[in-house]
Amino acid sequence: MQYAIIDRPNLADTVADAIREMIVDGRLADGERINEVQISAQLGVSRTPLREALNRLTADGSLFAKPRHGYFVSPLTADEFVQVYDLRPILDPAALRLAGPPRPAQLDKLEALNKKLDALQKPERVVACDDEWHRELLAHCPNRVLLDMIESMIRRTRRYELALMRERKRVLNAADTHRQIMTALRRGDLDRACAALERNMREGREPILEWLAARTKNGGTKKDAAA
Amino acid sequence: MQYAIIDRPNLADTVADAIREMIVDGRLADGERINEVQISAQLGVSRTPLREALNRLTADGSLFAKPRHGYFVSPLTADEFVQVYDLRPILDPAALRLAGPPRPAQLDKLEALNKKLDALQKPERVVACDDEWHRELLAHCPNRVLLDMIESMIRRTRRYELALMRERKRVLNAADTHRQIMTALRRGDLDRACAALERNMREGREPILEWLAARTKNGGTKKDAAA
DNA sequence: AGTTAGAAAACTGTATGCAGTATGCAATAA
DNA sequence: TTATTGCATACTGCATACAGTTTTCTAACT
């Protein structure tokens, strides 16, 4: 049997990534309706792979669909954010416990990522690096399903984090808490590591909540998603 | 603005349900490749809505896709089952804690469902009723995202539970553990309720694992899913 | 018999067309 | 001026057609 060396992705995969980009960087605004004809023309593909992509983005919560009305960019709401973000203090420590004691090489990688995190300035880079740090922290957790779940939570909150950091800069200062986690891990003190991890999550949460509260008082979203 | 009174689902939704059925009741076997032309003809729809449905089923793990080769029914593996099932002792108690103290009406409903569960015979009914009981238990959890996650875990393990119960009958005897949970809840003893809930999950796990182990020794799946 | 090359068939990925539904606008009535 | 009805337009849902790829079949060759 011949193995497929490269699994060249389908058009729909590429399109999905493109749309995700458009959402996180604001080219498709919060609450906006997706015009299939327009977007497909803009991307130079037909509606078929576009719709396949929209479908996937709906599955991961980036969009929602109203039958016969179309797809809409999910609005940023404090509700959704809180619910998603509150899960990570449950999921991440669970994954950390399952991962077992950290390997030295892993701790080195974490250290390096954390240094980088401290130095970075651009919001996209900061968020990406922070996410990378957390992925590395949990990399050896044997439960792939749990890791997938965490990954999807990360994707789902990225829009919020980016949106905030574009307005106020450098709010996220996770490097210190990360260091506490690493110290605890080095000592083999899993409980303390988990506690620090939970603190880390909570710290990321508050400034975004404040921003969301201030935001809805002024502008609000483009179109409310009445069910 | 005119509200949509009825949200008549799209064809793809209906098709997705149909395929899910075909998977859980074995008409589409474990590991089998989906022939789009054949299935779409069989269901009397075109490939377009069928593919949309397949896409959704891929998102929830019922199927997986190999680009340019097609969609395949995800095989039943002990690995996947363990990983999914092990998450519920993490997720369900968390949701239960968030739900707050139970309302009397809710306890009545749980009691009724549990009675029904004891009486039922047909595997489909037993599993559905057990799932319903758990949904009711967590119904008042305010974190919808968490509930969605649990729901997807339920869907993902249903195939395993059904497959087992069709061979050996009446292995699942959850009613007693359910009662322990309810008793603890009535007393307001959340810790004990959560402990019992965890036990409940573990009890469901073991017989299926044994069955899976015995199964792979004999038959195995139709086609292995080499990456 | 077993292997390999090539052609044919089958199937997936993508584009396009058409029908039915929603939406916005203009004309009419109050 | 405001509300309402009818119509034109735009868009989504679905079907179908086509192109490129994979799989299967066949047959020659070792």
Coordinates of C-alpha atoms (C1' of nucleotides) in Angstrom, one line a residue:
Chain A
M1 CA 0.0 0.0 0.0
Q2 CA 1.2 3.5 -0.9
Y3 CA 1.3 6.0 1.8
A4 CA 0.2 9.5 1.1
I5 CA 3.3 11.5 1.7
I6 CA 1.8 14.9 1.8
D7 CA -1.8 15.4 2.6
R8 CA -2.2 18.5 0.5
P9 CA -5.2 20.2 2.1
N10 CA -8.4 20.9 0.2
L11 CA -9.4 24.4 -0.9
A12 CA -11.9 24.5 1.9
D13 CA -9.2 24.2 4.5
T14 CA -7.3 27.1 3.0
V15 CA -10.4 29.1 2.7
A16 CA -11.4 28.4 6.3
D17 CA -8.0 29.7 7.5
A18 CA -8.4 32.8 5.4
I19 CA -11.8 33.5 6.9
R20 CA -10.5 32.9 10.4
E21 CA -7.8 35.4 9.6
M22 CA -10.4 37.9 8.4
I23 CA -12.4 37.5 11.6
V24 CA -9.5 37.8 14.1
D25 CA -8.0 40.8 12.4
G26 CA -11.4 42.5 12.1
R27 CA -11.8 42.6 8.3
L28 CA -15.0 40.7 9.0
A29 CA -16.6 42.5 11.9
D30 CA -18.2 41.2 14.9
G31 CA -21.8 40.3 14.1
E32 CA -21.5 40.9 10.4
R33 CA -23.3 38.8 7.9
I34 CA -21.2 36.8 5.5
N35 CA -22.1 37.5 1.8
E36 CA -21.2 34.2 0.2
V37 CA -21.1 35.6 -3.4
Q38 CA -19.0 38.5 -2.4
I39 CA -16.5 36.6 -0.3
S40 CA -16.1 33.8 -2.8
A41 CA -15.4 36.3 -5.5
Q42 CA -12.9 38.1 -3.3
L43 CA -11.1 34.9 -2.6
G44 CA -11.3 33.7 -6.1
V45 CA -13.1 30.4 -5.3
S46 CA -16.6 29.2 -6.0
R47 CA -19.3 29.1 -3.3
T48 CA -19.0 25.4 -2.8
P49 CA -15.6 25.3 -1.0
L50 CA -16.5 28.5 0.7
R51 CA -19.6 27.1 2.2
E52 CA -17.7 24.0 3.3
A53 CA -15.3 26.4 5.1
L54 CA -18.2 28.4 6.6
N55 CA -19.6 25.1 7.9
R56 CA -16.4 24.3 9.7
L57 CA -16.1 27.7 11.2
T58 CA -19.6 27.3 12.5
A59 CA -18.6 24.0 14.2
D60 CA -15.9 25.7 16.1
G61 CA -18.0 28.7 17.1
S62 CA -16.5 31.4 15.0
L63 CA -19.7 31.8 13.0
F64 CA -23.3 30.9 13.5
A65 CA -25.9 30.1 10.9
K66 CA -29.5 31.1 10.5
P67 CA -31.1 28.8 8.0
R68 CA -32.0 30.7 4.8
H69 CA -30.5 33.9 6.2
G70 CA -26.8 33.0 6.0
Y71 CA -23.8 32.9 8.2
F72 CA -22.9 35.6 10.7
V73 CA -19.7 36.3 12.6
S74 CA -20.3 35.4 16.2
P75 CA -20.5 38.5 18.2
L76 CA -18.0 39.1 21.0
T77 CA -20.0 38.8 24.2
A78 CA -19.0 38.8 27.8
D79 CA -21.2 35.8 28.3
E80 CA -19.4 33.6 25.8
F81 CA -16.0 34.9 26.9
V82 CA -16.6 34.1 30.5
Q83 CA -18.0 30.7 29.8
V84 CA -15.1 29.7 27.6
Y85 CA -12.4 31.3 29.8
D86 CA -13.9 29.7 32.9
L87 CA -13.4 26.3 31.5
R88 CA -9.6 26.6 31.2
P89 CA -9.0 26.6 35.0
I90 CA -10.8 23.3 34.9
L91 CA -9.3 21.8 31.8
D92 CA -5.7 22.9 31.9
P93 CA -4.9 21.7 35.4
A94 CA -6.5 18.4 34.6
A95 CA -4.3 18.1 31.5
L96 CA -1.3 19.1 33.5
R97 CA -2.0 16.4 36.1
L98 CA -2.4 13.8 33.4
A99 CA 0.9 14.8 31.7
G100 CA 3.0 13.5 34.5
P101 CA 6.3 15.0 35.7
P102 CA 7.9 17.4 33.2
R103 CA 11.0 16.4 31.2
P104 CA 14.0 18.7 31.5
A105 CA 14.0 19.5 27.8
Q106 CA 10.4 20.6 28.1
L107 CA 11.2 22.9 30.9
D108 CA 14.0 24.4 28.8
K109 CA 11.6 25.0 26.0
L110 CA 9.1 26.6 28.4
E111 CA 11.8 28.9 29.7
A112 CA 12.8 29.9 26.2
L113 CA 9.3 30.6 25.2
N114 CA 8.7 32.7 28.3
K115 CA 11.8 34.8 27.6
K116 CA 10.5 35.4 24.1
L117 CA 7.1 36.3 25.4
D118 CA 8.6 39.0 27.6
A119 CA 10.4 40.6 24.7
L120 CA 7.6 40.5 22.1
Q121 CA 5.6 43.6 21.4
K122 CA 3.1 43.0 18.6
P123 CA -0.3 41.7 20.0
E124 CA -0.5 38.9 17.5
R125 CA 3.0 37.6 18.5
V126 CA 2.4 38.0 22.2
V127 CA -0.9 36.0 22.0
A128 CA 0.6 33.4 19.8
C129 CA 3.6 33.0 22.0
D130 CA 1.5 32.7 25.1
D131 CA -0.7 30.1 23.5
E132 CA 2.4 28.2 22.4
W133 CA 3.7 28.3 26.0
H134 CA 0.5 26.7 27.2
R135 CA 0.5 24.1 24.5
E136 CA 4.1 23.2 25.4
L137 CA 3.2 23.0 29.0
L138 CA 0.5 20.3 28.3
A139 CA 2.2 18.7 25.4
H140 CA 2.8 15.4 27.1
C141 CA -0.8 14.9 28.3
P142 CA -1.8 11.6 26.8
N143 CA -5.5 12.5 26.4
R144 CA -5.7 13.9 22.9
V145 CA -9.4 14.7 23.2
L146 CA -8.7 16.9 26.2
L147 CA -5.9 18.7 24.3
D148 CA -8.2 19.2 21.4
M149 CA -10.8 20.7 23.7
I150 CA -8.2 23.1 25.1
E151 CA -7.1 24.0 21.6
S152 CA -10.6 24.9 20.6
M153 CA -10.9 27.0 23.7
I154 CA -7.7 28.8 22.8
R155 CA -9.0 29.5 19.3
R156 CA -12.2 30.7 20.7
T157 CA -10.8 33.3 23.0
R158 CA -8.0 34.5 20.7
R159 CA -10.3 37.0 19.1
Y160 CA -11.0 38.6 22.5
E161 CA -7.4 38.8 23.5
L162 CA -6.3 40.2 20.2
A163 CA -9.1 42.7 20.1
L164 CA -8.2 44.0 23.6
M165 CA -4.5 44.1 23.0
R166 CA -4.9 46.1 19.8
E167 CA -6.6 48.9 21.8
R168 CA -4.6 48.9 25.0
K169 CA -1.2 47.6 24.5
R170 CA 0.7 45.1 26.6
V171 CA -2.0 44.3 29.2
L172 CA -1.1 40.7 29.3
N173 CA 1.8 40.1 31.6
A174 CA 1.8 36.4 32.1
A175 CA 5.5 35.8 32.2
D176 CA 5.7 36.1 36.0
T177 CA 2.9 33.6 36.6
H178 CA 4.4 31.3 34.1
R179 CA 7.7 31.4 36.1
Q180 CA 5.8 30.4 39.2
I181 CA 4.3 27.4 37.4
M182 CA 7.7 26.3 36.2
T183 CA 9.3 26.7 39.6
A184 CA 6.6 24.5 41.1
L185 CA 7.0 22.0 38.4
R186 CA 10.8 21.8 38.9
R187 CA 10.1 21.1 42.6
G188 CA 7.7 18.4 41.5
D189 CA 4.9 20.3 43.3
L190 CA 2.0 19.6 41.0
D191 CA -0.6 21.1 43.3
R192 CA 1.2 24.4 43.5
A193 CA 1.7 24.3 39.7
C194 CA -2.0 23.8 39.1
A195 CA -2.9 26.5 41.5
A196 CA -0.5 28.9 39.7
L197 CA -2.0 27.8 36.4
E198 CA -5.4 28.7 37.6
R199 CA -4.2 32.0 38.8
N200 CA -2.6 32.6 35.4
M201 CA -6.0 32.0 33.7
R202 CA -7.8 34.3 36.1
E203 CA -5.3 37.1 35.5
G204 CA -5.9 36.9 31.8
R205 CA -9.6 37.1 32.3
E206 CA -10.2 40.3 34.1
P207 CA -8.8 43.0 31.9
I208 CA -10.8 41.6 28.9
L209 CA -14.0 41.5 30.9
E210 CA -13.5 45.2 31.8
W211 CA -12.9 46.1 28.3
L212 CA -16.0 44.1 27.1
A213 CA -18.1 45.9 29.7
A214 CA -16.9 49.3 28.6
R215 CA -17.3 48.4 25.0
T216 CA -20.9 47.3 25.1
K217 CA -21.8 50.5 26.9
N218 CA -20.7 52.5 23.9
G219 CA -20.8 50.9 20.5
G220 CA -22.1 47.4 20.8
T221 CA -22.1 44.9 18.0
K222 CA -23.2 45.5 14.4
K223 CA -26.2 43.4 14.5
D224 CA -27.7 41.6 17.4
A225 CA -28.2 37.9 17.0
A226 CA -31.8 37.5 17.9
A227 CA -32.7 33.8 17.9
Chain B
M1 CA -38.2 43.3 12.3
Q2 CA -39.9 40.0 11.6
Y3 CA -39.0 37.1 13.8
A4 CA -38.6 33.7 12.3
I5 CA -41.3 31.7 14.0
I6 CA -40.3 28.4 12.7
D7 CA -36.7 27.6 12.0
R8 CA -37.3 24.7 9.6
P9 CA -34.0 23.0 9.4
N10 CA -32.0 22.6 6.2
L11 CA -31.7 19.4 4.3
A12 CA -28.2 18.9 5.6
D13 CA -29.4 18.8 9.2
T14 CA -31.8 16.1 8.4
V15 CA -29.2 14.2 6.4
A16 CA -26.7 14.5 9.3
D17 CA -29.2 13.0 11.7
A18 CA -29.9 10.2 9.2
I19 CA -26.2 9.4 8.9
R20 CA -25.7 9.5 12.6
E21 CA -28.5 6.9 12.9
M22 CA -26.9 4.8 10.2
I23 CA -23.7 4.9 12.2
V24 CA -25.0 4.1 15.6
D25 CA -27.2 1.3 14.4
G26 CA -24.4 -0.3 12.4
R27 CA -25.8 0.2 8.9
L28 CA -22.5 2.1 8.3
A29 CA -19.9 -0.1 9.9
D30 CA -17.0 0.9 12.0
G31 CA -14.1 2.1 9.7
E32 CA -16.2 1.9 6.5
R33 CA -15.7 4.3 3.7
I34 CA -18.6 6.5 2.8
N35 CA -19.6 6.4 -0.8
E36 CA -21.1 9.8 -1.5
V37 CA -22.8 8.9 -4.7
Q38 CA -24.4 5.8 -3.2
I39 CA -25.5 7.3 0.0
S40 CA -26.9 10.4 -1.6
A41 CA -28.9 8.3 -4.0
Q42 CA -30.1 6.1 -1.1
L43 CA -31.3 9.2 0.8
G44 CA -32.7 10.8 -2.3
V45 CA -30.7 14.0 -2.0
S46 CA -27.8 15.4 -4.0
R47 CA -24.2 15.2 -3.0
T48 CA -24.1 18.9 -1.9
P49 CA -26.3 18.7 1.2
L50 CA -24.8 15.2 1.9
R51 CA -21.3 16.6 1.9
E52 CA -22.4 19.4 4.2
A53 CA -23.7 16.8 6.6
L54 CA -20.6 14.7 6.4
N55 CA -18.6 17.8 7.2
R56 CA -20.6 18.3 10.4
L57 CA -20.2 14.7 11.4
T58 CA -16.5 15.1 10.9
A59 CA -16.5 18.1 13.3
D60 CA -18.1 16.0 16.0
G61 CA -15.8 13.0 15.5
S62 CA -18.3 10.6 14.1
L63 CA -16.4 10.6 10.8
F64 CA -12.9 11.5 9.7
A65 CA -11.8 12.7 6.3
K66 CA -8.8 11.8 4.1
P67 CA -8.5 14.5 1.4
R68 CA -9.3 13.1 -2.0
H69 CA -10.1 9.7 -0.5
G70 CA -13.3 10.4 1.2
Y71 CA -15.0 10.2 4.5
F72 CA -14.7 7.2 6.8
V73 CA -16.7 6.1 9.8
S74 CA -14.4 6.6 12.8
P75 CA -13.4 3.2 14.1
L76 CA -14.3 2.3 17.7
T77 CA -11.0 2.2 19.6
A78 CA -10.3 1.7 23.2
D79 CA -8.0 4.7 23.0
E80 CA -10.7 7.1 21.9
F81 CA -13.2 5.7 24.2
V82 CA -11.0 6.0 27.3
Q83 CA -10.0 9.5 26.4
V84 CA -13.6 10.7 25.9
Y85 CA -15.0 8.8 28.9
D86 CA -12.2 9.9 31.2
L87 CA -13.2 13.5 30.6
R88 CA -16.6 13.1 32.0
P89 CA -15.5 12.7 35.6
I90 CA -13.8 16.0 35.1
L91 CA -16.5 17.8 33.3
D92 CA -19.7 16.6 34.8
P93 CA -18.9 17.3 38.5
A94 CA -17.6 20.7 37.4
A95 CA -21.0 21.4 35.8
L96 CA -22.8 20.0 38.8
R97 CA -20.9 22.4 41.1
L98 CA -21.7 25.3 38.9
A99 CA -25.4 24.4 38.7
G100 CA -26.0 25.3 42.4
P101 CA -28.5 23.6 44.7
P102 CA -31.1 21.5 42.9
R103 CA -34.7 22.6 42.7
P104 CA -37.3 20.2 44.1
A105 CA -39.0 19.9 40.7
Q106 CA -35.7 18.9 39.2
L107 CA -35.2 16.1 41.8
D108 CA -38.7 14.8 41.0
K109 CA -37.8 14.7 37.3
L110 CA -34.6 12.9 38.1
E111 CA -36.5 10.4 40.2
A112 CA -39.0 9.8 37.5
L113 CA -36.3 9.3 34.8
N114 CA -34.5 6.9 37.1
K115 CA -37.6 4.8 37.6
K116 CA -38.1 4.7 33.9
L117 CA -34.5 3.7 33.4
D118 CA -34.9 0.7 35.7
A119 CA -37.9 -0.5 33.7
L120 CA -36.6 -0.1 30.2
Q121 CA -35.2 -3.0 28.2
K122 CA -34.3 -1.9 24.7
P123 CA -30.6 -0.8 24.5
E124 CA -31.5 2.4 22.6
R125 CA -34.0 3.4 25.2
V126 CA -31.8 2.6 28.1
V127 CA -28.9 4.6 26.8
A128 CA -31.2 7.5 25.8
C129 CA -32.8 7.6 29.2
D130 CA -29.5 7.5 31.0
D131 CA -28.3 10.3 28.9
E132 CA -31.5 12.2 29.6
W133 CA -31.0 11.7 33.3
H134 CA -27.5 13.2 33.2
R135 CA -28.7 16.1 31.0
E136 CA -31.4 16.9 33.6
L137 CA -28.9 16.6 36.4
L138 CA -26.8 19.4 34.9
A139 CA -29.6 21.3 33.3
H140 CA -29.2 24.4 35.5
C141 CA -25.5 24.8 34.9
P142 CA -25.1 28.3 33.6
N143 CA -22.1 27.5 31.5
R144 CA -23.6 26.6 28.1
V145 CA -20.2 26.0 26.6
L146 CA -19.5 23.3 29.2
L147 CA -22.9 21.7 28.6
D148 CA -22.2 21.7 24.9
M149 CA -18.9 19.9 25.6
I150 CA -20.6 17.3 27.7
E151 CA -23.2 16.9 25.1
S152 CA -20.6 16.2 22.5
M153 CA -18.9 13.6 24.8
I154 CA -22.3 11.9 25.2
R155 CA -22.8 11.7 21.5
R156 CA -19.3 10.4 21.0
T157 CA -19.6 7.6 23.5
R158 CA -23.1 6.6 22.6
R159 CA -21.9 4.3 19.8
Y160 CA -19.8 2.4 22.2
E161 CA -22.5 1.9 24.7
L162 CA -25.0 0.9 22.2
A163 CA -22.7 -1.5 20.5
L164 CA -22.0 -3.3 23.8
M165 CA -25.5 -3.4 25.0
R166 CA -26.7 -5.0 21.7
E167 CA -24.4 -7.9 22.4
R168 CA -24.6 -8.4 26.1
K169 CA -27.9 -7.2 27.4
R170 CA -28.5 -5.0 30.4
V171 CA -24.9 -4.4 31.5
L172 CA -25.6 -0.9 32.4
N173 CA -27.1 -0.6 35.9
A174 CA -26.7 3.0 36.8
A175 CA -30.0 3.4 38.7
D176 CA -28.4 2.7 42.1
T177 CA -25.6 5.1 41.7
H178 CA -28.0 7.7 40.4
R179 CA -29.9 7.3 43.6
Q180 CA -26.8 7.9 45.7
I181 CA -26.3 11.1 43.8
M182 CA -29.8 12.2 44.4
T183 CA -29.6 11.4 48.0
A184 CA -26.5 13.5 48.4
L185 CA -28.1 16.3 46.5
R186 CA -31.1 16.3 48.7
R187 CA -28.8 16.6 51.7
G188 CA -27.1 19.4 50.1
D189 CA -23.8 17.5 50.1
L190 CA -22.3 18.5 46.9
D191 CA -19.0 16.8 47.5
R192 CA -20.6 13.5 48.0
A193 CA -22.8 14.0 45.0
C194 CA -19.8 14.7 42.8
A195 CA -17.9 11.7 44.2
A196 CA -20.9 9.5 43.4
L197 CA -21.1 11.0 39.9
E198 CA -17.5 10.2 39.3
R199 CA -18.2 6.6 40.5
N200 CA -21.1 6.5 38.2
M201 CA -18.9 7.4 35.2
R202 CA -16.3 4.8 36.2
E203 CA -18.8 2.1 36.5
G204 CA -20.0 2.7 32.9
R205 CA -16.5 2.6 31.6
E206 CA -15.2 -0.8 32.6
P207 CA -17.5 -3.2 30.9
I208 CA -17.1 -1.4 27.6
L209 CA -13.4 -1.5 27.9
E210 CA -13.5 -5.2 28.5
W211 CA -15.7 -5.7 25.5
L212 CA -13.4 -3.6 23.3
A213 CA -10.4 -5.6 24.4
A214 CA -12.1 -8.9 23.6
R215 CA -13.3 -7.5 20.3
T216 CA -10.0 -6.3 18.9
K217 CA -8.5 -9.7 19.7
N218 CA -11.0 -11.3 17.3
G219 CA -12.4 -9.2 14.5
G220 CA -11.0 -5.8 14.5
T221 CA -12.2 -3.0 12.3
K222 CA -12.9 -3.1 8.6
K223 CA -10.1 -0.9 7.5
D224 CA -7.4 0.6 9.6
A225 CA -7.0 4.3 9.4
A226 CA -3.3 4.7 8.7
A227 CA -2.5 8.4 8.8
Chain C
dA1 C1' 1.9 -17.9 -10.4
dG2 C1' 3.4 -13.3 -9.4
dT3 C1' 4.5 -8.5 -10.9
dT4 C1' 4.0 -4.4 -13.3
dA5 C1' 2.2 -1.0 -16.6
dG6 C1' -1.4 1.0 -18.6
dA7 C1' -6.1 1.9 -19.5
dA8 C1' -10.9 2.2 -17.8
dA9 C1' -14.0 3.1 -14.2
dA10 C1' -15.3 5.3 -10.1
dC11 C1' -15.0 8.8 -7.0
dT12 C1' -14.0 13.2 -4.9
dG13 C1' -13.3 18.3 -5.4
dT14 C1' -14.9 22.4 -7.5
dA15 C1' -17.8 25.3 -10.4
dT16 C1' -22.1 26.7 -12.1
dG17 C1' -27.0 27.0 -12.7
dC18 C1' -31.6 27.2 -11.1
dA19 C1' -35.4 27.6 -7.8
dG20 C1' -37.3 29.2 -3.7
dT21 C1' -36.8 32.5 0.0
dA22 C1' -35.6 36.8 2.2
dT23 C1' -34.8 41.7 1.9
dG24 C1' -35.1 46.3 0.5
dC25 C1' -37.6 49.8 -2.0
dA26 C1' -41.1 52.2 -4.1
dA27 C1' -45.8 53.2 -4.7
dT28 C1' -50.2 53.6 -2.6
dA29 C1' -53.3 54.4 1.1
dA30 C1' -54.5 56.3 5.6
Chain D
dT1 C1' -45.9 62.1 7.3
dT2 C1' -46.4 57.2 8.5
dA3 C1' -47.9 52.5 7.6
dT4 C1' -48.7 48.9 4.3
dT5 C1' -48.7 46.3 0.2
dG6 C1' -46.6 44.7 -3.9
dC7 C1' -42.6 44.2 -6.6
dA8 C1' -37.7 43.9 -7.9
dT9 C1' -33.4 42.4 -6.4
dA10 C1' -30.2 39.7 -3.9
dC11 C1' -29.1 35.7 -1.6
dT12 C1' -29.2 31.0 0.1
dG13 C1' -30.2 25.9 -0.6
dC14 C1' -29.8 22.4 -3.6
dA15 C1' -28.9 20.0 -8.0
dT16 C1' -26.0 19.0 -11.6
dA17 C1' -22.0 19.2 -14.6
dC18 C1' -17.2 18.8 -15.2
dA19 C1' -12.2 18.1 -14.1
dG20 C1' -8.6 15.9 -11.8
dT21 C1' -7.3 12.1 -8.8
dT22 C1' -7.5 7.6 -7.0
dT23 C1' -8.8 2.9 -7.5
dT24 C1' -9.7 -1.2 -10.0
dC25 C1' -9.3 -4.1 -13.7
dT26 C1' -6.8 -6.1 -17.5
dA27 C1' -3.1 -7.9 -19.8
dA28 C1' 1.4 -8.4 -21.0
dC29 C1' 5.7 -9.8 -19.1
dT30 C1' 9.0 -12.1 -16.0

